[in-house]
Amino acid sequence: MSKLRLGVLVSGGGSNLQSIIDNVESGYLPVEIAIVISSKDGVYALERAKRHNIPSTVVIPRNYKSREDYEDELIKILNSYNVGLVILAGYIKVLSLHFVRSFPNRIMNIHPALIPSFCGEGYYGSKVHKAVMDYGAKITGVTVHFVDEGADTGPIILQRAVPVKDDDTPETLAARVLEQEHKIYPDAIKLYAEDRLKIYGRKVKIFSKEEF
Ligand code: GAR
């Protein structure tokens, strides 16, 4: 059987992309990274792709007349690379129903908090950790979920809690959350690649290997 092909969408440093690359190269993930698409020029995620000989391209939203035109370009590229699963890895645009319908239940996102807290439009990257700390929350974490047309609203696949320490800064907290992101995202992708995730309404059931 041919390997699941990933299209990874990024906008920044790409440490999650790196953890996926490392897990593909170690043999843990039975997938191939077909294409990396960045919404910004010059980000370090592109350098990571280059270093590992992974095709990459930049598609900048403001260069398109409309969101639909921009998303059509993404869809065209992803289809031309036969992408089976779209991975949002620090990608900061919210995708519309137009895009989501083109890859039904085939888009995953990672969010650096425990959804449904500290999520939605405007909550990305360090803003999330600052909001967690300003609120005085004692626990935050990581969520991997399927993407629907909302912002961080799709069915949850995996979550992991991370305690907030009294002496944390948004930066130290972000670093501990990222450590967990780098474990949980490969785990979720592996479950998908092994066809062990089934969606029932809002709920994602994870099947054990024996059930298959
Ligand atoms: C990660 O913490 C990711 O969870 C977050 O951006 C960071 C990207 O880091 N994503 C969001 O906030 C999406 N709402 P990376 O570029 O090093 O992977």
GROMACS .gro file of C-alpha atoms and ligand atoms in nm:
model
  230
    1MET     CA    1   0.000   0.000   0.000
    2SER     CA    2   0.131   0.349  -0.080
    3LYS     CA    3   0.218   0.578   0.209
    4LEU     CA    4  -0.011   0.854   0.332
    5ARG     CA    5   0.112   1.182   0.186
    6LEU     CA    6   0.113   1.491   0.408
    7GLY     CA    7   0.082   1.854   0.306
    8VAL     CA    8   0.213   2.069   0.592
    9LEU     CA    9   0.098   2.431   0.618
   10VAL     CA   10   0.323   2.662   0.822
   11SER     CA   11   0.369   3.031   0.901
   12GLY     CA   12   0.669   3.040   1.134
   13GLY     CA   13   0.958   2.858   1.295
   14GLY     CA   14   0.830   2.512   1.215
   15SER     CA   15   0.939   2.318   1.525
   16ASN     CA   16   0.629   2.101   1.485
   17LEU     CA   17   0.723   2.043   1.121
   18GLN     CA   18   1.068   1.938   1.247
   19SER     CA   19   0.922   1.689   1.493
   20ILE     CA   20   0.715   1.536   1.211
   21ILE     CA   21   1.023   1.520   0.986
   22ASP     CA   22   1.225   1.354   1.266
   23ASN     CA   23   0.951   1.099   1.328
   24VAL     CA   24   0.927   1.017   0.957
   25GLU     CA   25   1.304   0.976   0.935
   26SER     CA   26   1.317   0.753   1.246
   27GLY     CA   27   1.049   0.528   1.095
   28TYR     CA   28   0.789   0.602   1.368
   29LEU     CA   29   0.558   0.773   1.120
   30PRO     CA   30   0.460   0.563   0.816
   31VAL     CA   31   0.398   0.872   0.600
   32GLU     CA   32   0.569   1.091   0.346
   33ILE     CA   33   0.583   1.471   0.367
   34ALA     CA   34   0.485   1.560   0.010
   35ILE     CA   35   0.488   1.940   0.032
   36VAL     CA   36   0.536   2.223   0.283
   37ILE     CA   37   0.342   2.541   0.211
   38SER     CA   38   0.416   2.862   0.399
   39SER     CA   39   0.189   3.164   0.422
   40LYS     CA   40   0.499   3.380   0.484
   41ASP     CA   41   0.828   3.428   0.306
   42GLY     CA   42   1.160   3.373   0.480
   43VAL     CA   43   1.034   3.172   0.779
   44TYR     CA   44   1.259   2.909   0.934
   45ALA     CA   45   1.011   2.629   0.857
   46LEU     CA   46   1.109   2.667   0.489
   47GLU     CA   47   1.476   2.621   0.578
   48ARG     CA   48   1.388   2.301   0.766
   49ALA     CA   49   1.207   2.165   0.459
   50LYS     CA   50   1.501   2.252   0.237
   51ARG     CA   51   1.752   2.080   0.467
   52HIS     CA   52   1.553   1.759   0.444
   53ASN     CA   53   1.492   1.779   0.067
   54ILE     CA   54   1.118   1.828   0.111
   55PRO     CA   55   0.946   2.032  -0.162
   56SER     CA   56   0.821   2.366  -0.034
   57THR     CA   57   0.650   2.676  -0.163
   58VAL     CA   58   0.524   3.011  -0.038
   59VAL     CA   59   0.166   3.121  -0.097
   60ILE     CA   60   0.100   3.464   0.052
   61PRO     CA   61  -0.268   3.543   0.118
   62ARG     CA   62  -0.243   3.915   0.039
   63ASN     CA   63  -0.125   3.837  -0.313
   64TYR     CA   64  -0.472   3.703  -0.398
   65LYS     CA   65  -0.788   3.897  -0.481
   66SER     CA   66  -1.001   3.700  -0.237
   67ARG     CA   67  -0.976   3.434   0.031
   68GLU     CA   68  -1.137   3.191  -0.214
   69ASP     CA   69  -0.868   3.258  -0.476
   70TYR     CA   70  -0.597   3.208  -0.213
   71GLU     CA   71  -0.751   2.883  -0.093
   72ASP     CA   72  -0.800   2.762  -0.452
   73GLU     CA   73  -0.426   2.798  -0.501
   74LEU     CA   74  -0.359   2.595  -0.184
   75ILE     CA   75  -0.607   2.326  -0.296
   76LYS     CA   76  -0.448   2.310  -0.641
   77ILE     CA   77  -0.099   2.263  -0.496
   78LEU     CA   78  -0.207   2.007  -0.236
   79ASN     CA   79  -0.393   1.803  -0.498
   80SER     CA   80  -0.104   1.820  -0.741
   81TYR     CA   81   0.112   1.655  -0.469
   82ASN     CA   82  -0.158   1.390  -0.401
   83VAL     CA   83  -0.188   1.498  -0.039
   84GLY     CA   84  -0.408   1.270   0.172
   85LEU     CA   85  -0.383   1.461   0.502
   86VAL     CA   86  -0.332   1.834   0.553
   87ILE     CA   87  -0.135   1.925   0.866
   88LEU     CA   88  -0.156   2.277   1.009
   89ALA     CA   89   0.165   2.333   1.203
   90GLY     CA   90   0.180   2.686   1.340
   91TYR     CA   91  -0.026   2.804   1.043
   92ILE     CA   92  -0.199   3.124   1.141
   93LYS     CA   93  -0.478   3.170   0.885
   94VAL     CA   94  -0.827   3.036   0.953
   95LEU     CA   95  -0.943   2.824   0.660
   96SER     CA   96  -1.293   2.874   0.524
   97LEU     CA   97  -1.561   2.615   0.454
   98HIS     CA   98  -1.448   2.628   0.090
   99PHE     CA   99  -1.109   2.481   0.182
  100VAL     CA  100  -1.237   2.252   0.456
  101ARG     CA  101  -1.491   2.092   0.218
  102SER     CA  102  -1.210   2.008  -0.022
  103PHE     CA  103  -1.043   1.791   0.245
  104PRO     CA  104  -1.331   1.658   0.458
  105ASN     CA  105  -1.199   1.516   0.788
  106ARG     CA  106  -0.854   1.527   0.632
  107ILE     CA  107  -0.715   1.840   0.801
  108MET     CA  108  -0.551   1.841   1.145
  109ASN     CA  109  -0.446   2.132   1.361
  110ILE     CA  110  -0.242   2.162   1.678
  111HIS     CA  111  -0.335   2.426   1.932
  112PRO     CA  112  -0.114   2.515   2.232
  113ALA     CA  113  -0.391   2.506   2.496
  114LEU     CA  114  -0.669   2.278   2.617
  115ILE     CA  115  -0.958   2.350   2.378
  116PRO     CA  116  -1.225   2.486   2.441
  117SER     CA  117  -1.019   2.721   2.663
  118PHE     CA  118  -0.792   2.992   2.523
  119CYS     CA  119  -0.871   2.922   2.160
  120GLY     CA  120  -1.050   3.070   1.861
  121GLU     CA  121  -0.981   3.368   1.639
  122GLY     CA  122  -0.679   3.571   1.758
  123TYR     CA  123  -0.544   3.299   1.988
  124TYR     CA  124  -0.221   3.180   1.836
  125GLY     CA  125   0.138   3.127   1.942
  126SER     CA  126   0.259   3.334   2.238
  127LYS     CA  127  -0.077   3.515   2.269
  128VAL     CA  128  -0.227   3.190   2.395
  129HIS     CA  129   0.030   3.146   2.671
  130LYS     CA  130   0.002   3.509   2.777
  131ALA     CA  131  -0.376   3.473   2.801
  132VAL     CA  132  -0.341   3.154   3.009
  133MET     CA  133  -0.103   3.330   3.250
  134ASP     CA  134  -0.305   3.654   3.269
  135TYR     CA  135  -0.611   3.447   3.357
  136GLY     CA  136  -0.424   3.266   3.633
  137ALA     CA  137  -0.501   2.919   3.499
  138LYS     CA  138  -0.311   2.641   3.677
  139ILE     CA  139  -0.326   2.393   3.391
  140THR     CA  140  -0.291   2.440   3.019
  141GLY     CA  141  -0.182   2.195   2.752
  142VAL     CA  142  -0.203   2.087   2.393
  143THR     CA  143  -0.489   1.984   2.165
  144VAL     CA  144  -0.477   1.810   1.827
  145HIS     CA  145  -0.808   1.825   1.645
  146PHE     CA  146  -0.968   1.782   1.307
  147VAL     CA  147  -1.040   2.113   1.139
  148ASP     CA  148  -1.392   2.224   1.059
  149GLU     CA  149  -1.502   2.566   0.931
  150GLY     CA  150  -1.471   2.730   1.275
  151ALA     CA  151  -1.159   2.852   1.454
  152ASP     CA  152  -1.036   2.564   1.675
  153THR     CA  153  -1.383   2.406   1.689
  154GLY     CA  154  -1.339   2.069   1.518
  155PRO     CA  155  -1.350   1.722   1.681
  156ILE     CA  156  -1.068   1.664   1.932
  157ILE     CA  157  -0.826   1.378   1.862
  158LEU     CA  158  -0.573   1.399   2.148
  159GLN     CA  159  -0.506   1.632   2.439
  160ARG     CA  160  -0.228   1.654   2.696
  161ALA     CA  161  -0.218   1.869   3.009
  162VAL     CA  162   0.077   2.087   3.109
  163PRO     CA  163   0.089   2.250   3.456
  164VAL     CA  164   0.144   2.625   3.480
  165LYS     CA  165   0.416   2.706   3.736
  166ASP     CA  166   0.414   3.013   3.962
  167ASP     CA  167   0.742   3.136   3.817
  168ASP     CA  168   0.650   3.071   3.452
  169THR     CA  169   0.673   3.342   3.189
  170PRO     CA  170   0.482   3.304   2.861
  171GLU     CA  171   0.816   3.195   2.709
  172THR     CA  172   0.899   2.921   2.963
  173LEU     CA  173   0.542   2.796   2.947
  174ALA     CA  174   0.548   2.795   2.566
  175ALA     CA  175   0.868   2.588   2.573
  176ARG     CA  176   0.715   2.321   2.802
  177VAL     CA  177   0.396   2.313   2.594
  178LEU     CA  178   0.601   2.278   2.273
  179GLU     CA  179   0.781   1.975   2.419
  180GLN     CA  180   0.443   1.804   2.447
  181GLU     CA  181   0.333   1.928   2.102
  182HIS     CA  182   0.632   1.754   1.950
  183LYS     CA  183   0.515   1.421   2.096
  184ILE     CA  184   0.140   1.447   2.057
  185TYR     CA  185   0.125   1.562   1.692
  186PRO     CA  186   0.324   1.264   1.558
  187ASP     CA  187   0.106   1.036   1.773
  188ALA     CA  188  -0.214   1.178   1.620
  189ILE     CA  189  -0.076   1.155   1.266
  190LYS     CA  190   0.029   0.795   1.327
  191LEU     CA  191  -0.322   0.705   1.447
  192TYR     CA  192  -0.465   0.861   1.131
  193ALA     CA  193  -0.213   0.686   0.906
  194GLU     CA  194  -0.306   0.354   1.068
  195ASP     CA  195  -0.676   0.430   1.005
  196ARG     CA  196  -0.750   0.408   1.376
  197LEU     CA  197  -0.954   0.730   1.409
  198LYS     CA  198  -1.329   0.737   1.350
  199ILE     CA  199  -1.539   1.052   1.387
  200TYR     CA  200  -1.888   1.029   1.540
  201GLY     CA  201  -2.036   1.380   1.542
  202ARG     CA  202  -1.806   1.584   1.768
  203LYS     CA  203  -1.635   1.278   1.907
  204VAL     CA  204  -1.331   1.098   1.779
  205LYS     CA  205  -1.301   0.733   1.878
  206ILE     CA  206  -0.954   0.582   1.882
  207PHE     CA  207  -0.942   0.214   1.796
  208SER     CA  208  -0.672  -0.015   1.927
  209LYS     CA  209  -0.463  -0.207   1.675
  210GLU     CA  210  -0.635  -0.531   1.777
  211GLU     CA  211  -0.978  -0.392   1.681
  212PHE     CA  212  -0.866  -0.375   1.321
  213GAR     C1  213   0.286   2.611   1.815
  213GAR     O1  214   0.288   2.631   1.954
  213GAR     C2  215   0.146   2.581   1.768
  213GAR     O2  216   0.071   2.504   1.858
  213GAR     C3  217   0.088   2.719   1.758
  213GAR     O3  218   0.191   2.796   1.701
  213GAR     C4  219   0.318   2.741   1.742
  213GAR     C5  220   0.398   2.716   1.616
  213GAR     O4  221   0.526   2.670   1.647
  213GAR     N1  222  -0.033   2.721   1.680
  213GAR     C6  223  -0.135   2.800   1.709
  213GAR     O5  224  -0.134   2.880   1.800
  213GAR     C7  225  -0.257   2.783   1.620
  213GAR     N2  226  -0.371   2.846   1.678
  213GAR     P1  227   0.616   2.600   1.538
  213GAR     O6  228   0.615   2.690   1.415
  213GAR     O7  229   0.752   2.598   1.604
  213GAR     O8  230   0.563   2.464   1.510
   0.00000   0.00000   0.00000
